Every structure is written in C-alpha cells, then in structure tokens.
Coordinates of C-alpha atoms and ligand atoms in Angstrom, one line a residue:
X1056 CA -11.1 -8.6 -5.4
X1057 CA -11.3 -12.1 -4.0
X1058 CA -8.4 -13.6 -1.9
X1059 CA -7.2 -16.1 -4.4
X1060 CA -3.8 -13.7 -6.0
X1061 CA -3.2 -15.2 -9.1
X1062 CA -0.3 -14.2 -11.4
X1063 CA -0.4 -15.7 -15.2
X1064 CA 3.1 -15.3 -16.7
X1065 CA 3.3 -15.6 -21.1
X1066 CA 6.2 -16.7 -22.3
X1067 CA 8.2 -19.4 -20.2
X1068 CA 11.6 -18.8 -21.5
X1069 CA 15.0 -17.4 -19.1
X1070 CA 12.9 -14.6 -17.8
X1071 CA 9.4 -15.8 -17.3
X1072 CA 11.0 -18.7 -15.5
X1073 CA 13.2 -16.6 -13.2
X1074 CA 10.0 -14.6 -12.4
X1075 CA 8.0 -17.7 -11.9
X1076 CA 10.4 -19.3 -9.6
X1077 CA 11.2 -16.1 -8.1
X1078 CA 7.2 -16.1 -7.1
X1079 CA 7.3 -19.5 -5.9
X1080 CA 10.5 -18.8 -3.7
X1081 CA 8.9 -15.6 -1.8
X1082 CA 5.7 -17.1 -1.7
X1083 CA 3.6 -14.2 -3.6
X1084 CA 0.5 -15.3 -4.9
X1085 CA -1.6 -18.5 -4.6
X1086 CA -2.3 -19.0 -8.3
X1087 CA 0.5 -19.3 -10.9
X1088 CA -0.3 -20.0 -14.7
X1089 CA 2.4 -20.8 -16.6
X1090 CA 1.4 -20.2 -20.9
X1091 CA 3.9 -20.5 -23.4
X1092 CA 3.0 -20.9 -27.6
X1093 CA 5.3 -24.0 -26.9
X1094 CA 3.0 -25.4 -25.1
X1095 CA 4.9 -29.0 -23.7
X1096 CA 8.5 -26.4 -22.1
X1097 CA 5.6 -24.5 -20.3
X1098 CA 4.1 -28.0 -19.2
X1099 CA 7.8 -29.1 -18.1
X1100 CA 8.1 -25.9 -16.3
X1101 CA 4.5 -26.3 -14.4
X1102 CA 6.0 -29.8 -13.5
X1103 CA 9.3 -28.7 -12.5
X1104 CA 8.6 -26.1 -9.6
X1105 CA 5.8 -28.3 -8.5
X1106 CA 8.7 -30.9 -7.6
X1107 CA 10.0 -28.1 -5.3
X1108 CA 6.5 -27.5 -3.1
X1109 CA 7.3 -29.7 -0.7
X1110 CA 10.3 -27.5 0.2
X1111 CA 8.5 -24.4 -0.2
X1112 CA 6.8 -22.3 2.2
X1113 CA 4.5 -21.5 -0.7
X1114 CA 1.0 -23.3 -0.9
X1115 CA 0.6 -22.6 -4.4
X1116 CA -1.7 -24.0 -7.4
X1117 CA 0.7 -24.3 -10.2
X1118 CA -0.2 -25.4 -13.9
X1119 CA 0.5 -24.5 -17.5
X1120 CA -2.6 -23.2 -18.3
X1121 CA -4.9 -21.5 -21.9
X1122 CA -5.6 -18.1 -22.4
X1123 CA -8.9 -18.7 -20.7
X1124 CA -7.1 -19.2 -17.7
X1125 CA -6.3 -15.1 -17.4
X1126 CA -9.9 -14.4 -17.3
X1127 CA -9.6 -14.1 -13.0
X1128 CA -5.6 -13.4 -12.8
X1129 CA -4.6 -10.3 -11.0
X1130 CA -1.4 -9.8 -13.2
X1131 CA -0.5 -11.0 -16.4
X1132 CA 2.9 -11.0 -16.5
X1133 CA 4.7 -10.8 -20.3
X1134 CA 8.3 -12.3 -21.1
X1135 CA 7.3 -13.7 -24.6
X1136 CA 9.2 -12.4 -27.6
X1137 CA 11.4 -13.5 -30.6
X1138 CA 15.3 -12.4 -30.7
X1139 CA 17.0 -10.6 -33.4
X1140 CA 18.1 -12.5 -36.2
X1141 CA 21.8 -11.5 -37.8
X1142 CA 21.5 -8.5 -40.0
X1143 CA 17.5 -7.9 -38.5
X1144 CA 17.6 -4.2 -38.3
X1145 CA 15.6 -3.1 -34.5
X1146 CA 12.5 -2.1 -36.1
X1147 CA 11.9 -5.2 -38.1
X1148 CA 12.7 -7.5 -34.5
X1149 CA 9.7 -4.9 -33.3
X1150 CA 7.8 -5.5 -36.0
X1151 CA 8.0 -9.4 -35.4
X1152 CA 7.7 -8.9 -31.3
X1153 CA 3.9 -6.9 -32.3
X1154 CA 2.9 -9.6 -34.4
X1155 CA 3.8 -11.9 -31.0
X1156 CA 1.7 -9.8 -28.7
X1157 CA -0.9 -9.4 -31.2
X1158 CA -1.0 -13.2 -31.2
X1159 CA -1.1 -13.0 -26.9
X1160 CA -2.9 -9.6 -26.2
X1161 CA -6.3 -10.8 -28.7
X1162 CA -7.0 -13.8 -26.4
X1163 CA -6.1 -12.4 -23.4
X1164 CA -8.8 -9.6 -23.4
X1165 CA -11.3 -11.8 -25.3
X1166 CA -10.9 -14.6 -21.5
X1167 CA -12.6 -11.1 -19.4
X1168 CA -9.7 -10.2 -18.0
X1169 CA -9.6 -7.2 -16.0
X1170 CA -6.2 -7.3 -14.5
X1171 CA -2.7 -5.5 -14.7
X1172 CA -0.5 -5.9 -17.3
X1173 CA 3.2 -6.2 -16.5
X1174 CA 5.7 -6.2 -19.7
X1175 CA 9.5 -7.1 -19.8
X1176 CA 10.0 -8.1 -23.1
X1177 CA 12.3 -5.9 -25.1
X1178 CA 12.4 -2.7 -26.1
X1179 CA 9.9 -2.8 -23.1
X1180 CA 9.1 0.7 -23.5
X1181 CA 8.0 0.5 -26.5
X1182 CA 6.5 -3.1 -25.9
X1183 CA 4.5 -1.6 -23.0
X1184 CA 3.0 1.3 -25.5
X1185 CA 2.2 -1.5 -27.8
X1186 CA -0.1 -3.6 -25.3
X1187 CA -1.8 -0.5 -24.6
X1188 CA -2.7 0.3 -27.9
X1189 CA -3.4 -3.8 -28.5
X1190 CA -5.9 -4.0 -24.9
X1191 CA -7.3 -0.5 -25.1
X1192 CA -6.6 -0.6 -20.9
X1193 CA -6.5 2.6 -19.3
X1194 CA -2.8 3.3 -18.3
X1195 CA -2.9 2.8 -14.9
X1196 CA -3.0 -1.0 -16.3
X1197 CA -0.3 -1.7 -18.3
X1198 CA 3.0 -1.0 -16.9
X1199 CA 6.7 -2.3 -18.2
X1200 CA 9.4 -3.0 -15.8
X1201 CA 10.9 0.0 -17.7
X1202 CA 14.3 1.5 -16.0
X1203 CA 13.6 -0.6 -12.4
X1204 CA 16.4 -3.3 -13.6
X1205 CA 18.7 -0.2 -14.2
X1206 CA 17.5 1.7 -10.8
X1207 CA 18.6 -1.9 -9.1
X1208 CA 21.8 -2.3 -10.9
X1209 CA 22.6 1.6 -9.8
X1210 CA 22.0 0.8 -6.4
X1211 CA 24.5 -1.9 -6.0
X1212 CA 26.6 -0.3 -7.9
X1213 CA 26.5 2.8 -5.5
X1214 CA 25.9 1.2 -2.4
X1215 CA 28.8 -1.1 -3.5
X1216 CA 31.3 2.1 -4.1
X1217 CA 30.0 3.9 -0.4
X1218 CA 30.1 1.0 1.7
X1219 CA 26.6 1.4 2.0
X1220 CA 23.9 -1.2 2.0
X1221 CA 21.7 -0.7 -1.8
X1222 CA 18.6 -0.6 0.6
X1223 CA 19.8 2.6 1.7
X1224 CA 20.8 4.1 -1.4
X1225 CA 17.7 6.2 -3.3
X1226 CA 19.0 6.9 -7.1
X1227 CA 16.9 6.3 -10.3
X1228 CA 17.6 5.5 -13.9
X1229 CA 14.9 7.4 -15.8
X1230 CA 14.1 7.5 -19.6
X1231 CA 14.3 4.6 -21.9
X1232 CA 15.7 1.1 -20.8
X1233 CA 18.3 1.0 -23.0
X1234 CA 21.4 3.3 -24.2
X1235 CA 19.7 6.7 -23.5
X1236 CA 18.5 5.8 -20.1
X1237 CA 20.0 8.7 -17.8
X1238 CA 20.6 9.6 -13.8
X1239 CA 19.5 12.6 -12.2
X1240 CA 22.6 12.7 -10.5
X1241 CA 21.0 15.9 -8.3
X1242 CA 18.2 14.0 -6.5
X1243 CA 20.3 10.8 -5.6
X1244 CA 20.7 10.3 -1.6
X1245 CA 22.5 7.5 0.2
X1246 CA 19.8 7.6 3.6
X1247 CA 19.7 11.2 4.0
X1248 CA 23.3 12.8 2.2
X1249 CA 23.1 13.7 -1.4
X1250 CA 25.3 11.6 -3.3
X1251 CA 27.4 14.9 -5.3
X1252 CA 27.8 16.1 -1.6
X1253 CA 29.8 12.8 -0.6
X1254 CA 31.2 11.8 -3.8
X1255 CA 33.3 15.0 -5.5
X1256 CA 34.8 12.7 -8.1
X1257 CA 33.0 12.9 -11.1
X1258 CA 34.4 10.3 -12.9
X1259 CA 33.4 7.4 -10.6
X1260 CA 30.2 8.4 -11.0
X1261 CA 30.3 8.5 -14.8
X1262 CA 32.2 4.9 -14.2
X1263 CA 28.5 3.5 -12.1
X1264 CA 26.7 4.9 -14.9
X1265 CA 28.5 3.7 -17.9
X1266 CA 28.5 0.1 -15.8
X1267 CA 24.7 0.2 -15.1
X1268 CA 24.4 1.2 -18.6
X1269 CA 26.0 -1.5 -20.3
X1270 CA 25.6 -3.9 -17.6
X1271 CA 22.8 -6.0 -19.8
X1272 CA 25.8 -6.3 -22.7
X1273 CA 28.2 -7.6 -20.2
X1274 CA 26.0 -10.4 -18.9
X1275 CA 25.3 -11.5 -22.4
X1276 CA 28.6 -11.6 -24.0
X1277 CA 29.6 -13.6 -20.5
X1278 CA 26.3 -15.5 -20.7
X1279 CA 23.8 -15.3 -23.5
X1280 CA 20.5 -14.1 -22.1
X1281 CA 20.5 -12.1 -18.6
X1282 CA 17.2 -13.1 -16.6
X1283 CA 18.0 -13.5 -12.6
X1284 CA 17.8 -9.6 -12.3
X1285 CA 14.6 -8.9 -14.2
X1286 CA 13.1 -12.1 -12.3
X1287 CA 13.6 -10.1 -9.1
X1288 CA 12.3 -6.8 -10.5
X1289 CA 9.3 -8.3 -11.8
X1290 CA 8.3 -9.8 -8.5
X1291 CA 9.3 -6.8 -6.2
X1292 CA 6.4 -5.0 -8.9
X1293 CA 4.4 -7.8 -8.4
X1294 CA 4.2 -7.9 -4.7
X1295 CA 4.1 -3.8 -4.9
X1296 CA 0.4 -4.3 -6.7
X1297 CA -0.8 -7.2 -4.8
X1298 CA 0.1 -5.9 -1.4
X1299 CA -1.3 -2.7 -2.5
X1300 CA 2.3 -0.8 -1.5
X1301 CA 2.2 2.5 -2.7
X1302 CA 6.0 2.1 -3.6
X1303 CA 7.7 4.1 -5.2
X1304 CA 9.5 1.9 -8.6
X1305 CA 10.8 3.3 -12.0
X1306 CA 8.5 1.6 -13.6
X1307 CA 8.0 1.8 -17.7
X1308 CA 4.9 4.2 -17.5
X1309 CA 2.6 6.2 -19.9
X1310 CA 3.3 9.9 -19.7
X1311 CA -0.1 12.0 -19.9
X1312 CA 2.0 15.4 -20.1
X1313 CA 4.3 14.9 -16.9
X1314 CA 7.7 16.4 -18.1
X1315 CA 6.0 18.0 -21.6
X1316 CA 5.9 14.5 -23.0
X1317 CA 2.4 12.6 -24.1
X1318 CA 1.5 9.3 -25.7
X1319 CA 5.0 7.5 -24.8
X1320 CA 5.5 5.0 -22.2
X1321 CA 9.4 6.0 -20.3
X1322 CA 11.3 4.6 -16.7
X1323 CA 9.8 7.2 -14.3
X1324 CA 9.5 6.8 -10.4
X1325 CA 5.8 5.9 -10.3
X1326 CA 3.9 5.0 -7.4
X1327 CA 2.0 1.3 -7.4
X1328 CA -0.7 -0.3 -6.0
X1329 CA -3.5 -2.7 -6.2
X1330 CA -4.8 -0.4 -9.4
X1331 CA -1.5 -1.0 -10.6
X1332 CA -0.1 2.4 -12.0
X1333 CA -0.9 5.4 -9.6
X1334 CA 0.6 8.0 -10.5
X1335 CA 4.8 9.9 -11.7
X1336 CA 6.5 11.1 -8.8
X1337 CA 8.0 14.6 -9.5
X1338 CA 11.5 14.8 -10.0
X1339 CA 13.3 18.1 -10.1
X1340 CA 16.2 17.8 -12.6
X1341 CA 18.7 20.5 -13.3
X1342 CA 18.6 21.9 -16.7
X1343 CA 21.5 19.2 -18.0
X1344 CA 19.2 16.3 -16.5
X1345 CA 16.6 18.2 -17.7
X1346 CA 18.4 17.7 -21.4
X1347 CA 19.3 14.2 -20.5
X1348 CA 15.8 12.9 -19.9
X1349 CA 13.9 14.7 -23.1
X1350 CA 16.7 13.5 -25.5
X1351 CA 15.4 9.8 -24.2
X1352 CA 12.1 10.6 -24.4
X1353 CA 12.3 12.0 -27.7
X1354 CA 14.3 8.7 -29.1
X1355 CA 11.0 6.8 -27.3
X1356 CA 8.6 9.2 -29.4
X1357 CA 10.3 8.6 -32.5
X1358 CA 10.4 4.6 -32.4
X1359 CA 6.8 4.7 -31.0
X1360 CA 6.0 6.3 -34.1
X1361 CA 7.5 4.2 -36.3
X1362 CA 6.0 0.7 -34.5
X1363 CA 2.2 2.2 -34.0
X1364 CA -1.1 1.9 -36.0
Ligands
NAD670 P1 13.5 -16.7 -24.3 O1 13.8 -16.9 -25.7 O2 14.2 -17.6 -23.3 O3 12.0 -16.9 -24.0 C1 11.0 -16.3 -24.8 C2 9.8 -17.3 -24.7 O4 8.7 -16.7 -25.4 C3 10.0 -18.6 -25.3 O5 9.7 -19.7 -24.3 C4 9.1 -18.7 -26.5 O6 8.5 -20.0 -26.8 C5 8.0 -17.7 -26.0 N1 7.2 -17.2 -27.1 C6 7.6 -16.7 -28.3 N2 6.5 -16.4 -29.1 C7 5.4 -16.6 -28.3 C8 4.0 -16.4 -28.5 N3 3.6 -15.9 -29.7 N4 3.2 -16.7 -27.5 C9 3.6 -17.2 -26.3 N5 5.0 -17.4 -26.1 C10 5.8 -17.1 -27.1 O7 13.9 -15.2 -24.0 P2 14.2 -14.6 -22.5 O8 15.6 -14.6 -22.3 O9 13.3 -15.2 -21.5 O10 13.8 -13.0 -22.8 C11 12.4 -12.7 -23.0 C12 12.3 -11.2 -23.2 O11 12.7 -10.5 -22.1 C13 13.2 -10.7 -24.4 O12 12.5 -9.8 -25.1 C14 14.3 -10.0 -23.6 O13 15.0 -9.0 -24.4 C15 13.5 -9.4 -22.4 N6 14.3 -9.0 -21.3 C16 13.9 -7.8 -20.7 C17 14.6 -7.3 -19.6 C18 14.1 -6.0 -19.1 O14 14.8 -5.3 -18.2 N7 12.9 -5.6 -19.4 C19 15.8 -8.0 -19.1 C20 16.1 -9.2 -19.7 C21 15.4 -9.7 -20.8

C-alpha cells in the first residue's frame, strides 16, 4: 500500500455527504472522490467542502470523480440507492436497489480496484450480500455498517441511563439492522460491571432497546432521512481499516458457519483492519439470546434468498 489513503464514496446524497464531511472534519485520508449518477450535485458537493479547506486541518485532494477514479482507492464507500415508492412492497425496493449496484459494482471492478467495500445503503445486510455476489471479493472485503449505528445508539442510550460516559459502556446490537436486531443483554459491561448486575429493572432495559430499535423511525417521522449517525459510523470503520486498528465494530459481516449460519451477511462484533474484515468475535449468548439472534438470522436467510441469483 502506498501512503496516498484514498476513500471514494458512490452516492452523494444525506449519507454519503455526512460521511464525506465527516472525513474531511477528522482529517482521515488524503484522497476523497466524490461519484454520484447525478453527476453536477456530486460536482457541487466536491466544490462545497473544498470551500471549507482553508479551515480544515485536512490537506486533502477533493473532486467528483468516474468510476476510473476507484481503480487505487483504499475504500469504496456505498450510500447510493433509490427509496421506496408508496405501495412498493420491500422486495421490489430491493429489486430496484440491485439493479443500482449492478449499475455501480460492474464499473467499479472493471477500474482494477482492489480495495474494501463499505455498504450503508438499505437493507444493508442484504445490500452487503449483494456486492459480494456482484464483485466476487473474498469476504474479508466487503463489509456493511450492519448493526454499528444500533451498537452506537445503545451506548448512549445506556451510558445516558448509568451516568456513564458511552466510551465506557461495551454492549452490541447483533443480527439484522432493522426490527429483529437483538441485545445480548448477558455480555453487556459498563467498564468492568455487567450491566443485569447494576441494572435489576428489566423494563428500562426493554425501554433502551425498544428506543435503539426504533430510533431510525423516530428521526424520520421528525426529519425525513437520518444521516449524521451513519456519517459517524462509517468513518469510525473507515479510520478502523486505514489505521489498521484491530477494533472490535458490529459490523454487517459474512458468516462462514460462526453461530450455525452460512452464506448470509448479519451485525456481529468483527475485528477490522487494513484487510478490512478479520475475523467474528465469539459471543456467548444464553439460550433466549441464543433464540433471539437465529430468529434474525433466519429472517436475513430468507430475504437473501429471495434477492440472489
Ligand atoms: P439520498 O436519496 O439522499 O441519496 C442517495 C443518492 O444515491 C442520491 O444522490 C442519488 O442520486 C444516488 N444514486 C441513486 N442511484 C444511483 C446510481 N445508480 N449510481 C450512483 N448514485 C446513485 O439517500 P440517503 O438519505 O443518503 O440514504 C442513502 C442510503 O443509506 C439509503 O438506502 C438509506 O436507507 C441508507 N441508510 C443506511 C443507514 C444504515 O445504518 N446503514 C442509515 C441511514 C440511511
């Protein structure tokens, strides 16, 4: 790898933009391409955060850029997607959101890149599985942001409840980013106390998981899209792979058998690094969690199913 860190991000819309200027702000990589199939709001955007350099501590190149522009990137970064139109049912928005990343995956792979793929749009999970299938990259190179949104809103939430800063507080959301997503309740630690050990009532914590749950429903009826959140995740996975971390992020991942489950793409704690996807960190779930977590998965098998070739 050379030193240039370059980050391409496809689709410039709420959340590609939070990313981007989420990158620019914490001054990630050196490179940023901004591509967009509308090609003069991704020009705009280049022109806009280039306005802001001079008050950045960022050096960066910034451009709106072609598909043959991913051939050196790092990461490409995917936010592009269409939104469900009234009386659309899921699948058929899926069916629509393929056909977009068939349109973006083709000339991605045919610039040489070699890079990481990193996948927000929605149902990521299953938008993640669907790049896989599109780029033919091993897994350990295409990764969705999966349940790391929901881990983030959980640690506020928690940390917000205990008095307890949300740096301190280690809980996951596992399973599918979206109503089946569930808590393993037994493994969750503010520093080093288990959370059931200092919190008896069991209907707060329902309360923080009901409120992480629908937290993405909240934001929209209040403001349309929800976008500053994911921003953040995205670049905290970002930086994770570029500064070759090892950390430890519920990213949306391709189970190989971990948990009995194989050829599905869930929100499990995953290690990442400058390969990108390392490897599922065990989890030891009680027998309900246990329940919990395969009911997801097996709602992820069955719309995988439906959406592949
Ligand atoms: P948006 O409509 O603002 O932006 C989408 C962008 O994609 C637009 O600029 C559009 O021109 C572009 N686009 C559409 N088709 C394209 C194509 N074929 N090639 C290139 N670009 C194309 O939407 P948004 O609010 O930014 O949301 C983007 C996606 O992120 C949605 O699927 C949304 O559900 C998802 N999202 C995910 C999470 C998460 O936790 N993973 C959170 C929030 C939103």
């Amino acid at each position: 790898m050379d030193d240039n860190k370059k980050v391409v991000v496809i689709g410039t819309g709420f959340v590609g933009m939070s990313c981007a200027y989420a990158l620019l702000n914490q001054n990630v990589c050196d490179e940023l391409v901004l591509i967009d199939i509308n090609e003069e709001k991704a020009k705009g955007e280049a022109m806009d955060l280039n306005h802001s350099l001079a008050f950045s501590p960022a050096e960066m190149r910034i451009y709106s850029g072609k598909y043959a522009d991913c051939n050196d990137a790092d990461i490409i970064v995917i936010a592009a997607g269409v939104n469900q139109k009234e009386g659309e049912s899921r699948i058929d928005l899926l069916k629509r959101n393929k056909t977009v990343f068939q349109s973006i995956i083709q000339p991605v792979i045919d610039s040489g890149f070699d890079g990481i793929f990193l996948i927000a749009t929605n149902p990521v999970d299953i938008m993640t599985y669907i790049t896989k299938e599109l780029s033919g990259f091993d897994k350990s190179k295409v990764i969705g942001t999966g349940t790391s949104l929901d881990t983030a809103r959980l640690r506020y939430l928690l940390g917000h409840f205990l008095d307890i800063s949300p740096k301190n507080i280690h809980a996951y959301v596992m399973g599918e980013h979206g109503d089946s997503e569930m808590i393993p309740w037994s493994q969750a630690t503010a520093g080093t106390k288990p959370i059931l050990s200092i919190c008896k009532d069991e209907n707060s914590l329902k309360k923080i998981a009901d409120d992480v749950k629908y937290a993405a429903g909240e934001i929209i009826k209040a403001k349309n899209a929800t976008y500053y959140g994911i921003g953040m995740a995205l670049v905290r996975i970002i930086k994770a792979i570029l500064n070759n971390e090892n950390s430890i992020i519920t990213v949306s991942a391709y189970l190989d058998g971990e948990f009995g489950f194989h050829d599905i793409y869930a929100g499990v704690p995953s290690v990442i690094n400058r390969s990108g996807f390392r490897e599922i960190v065990e989890v030891k779930f009680t027998d309900e969690e246990r329940n919990q977590f395969t009911e997801s998965c097996n709602f992820l098998r069955t719309t995988t199913d439906k959406i592949r070739n």
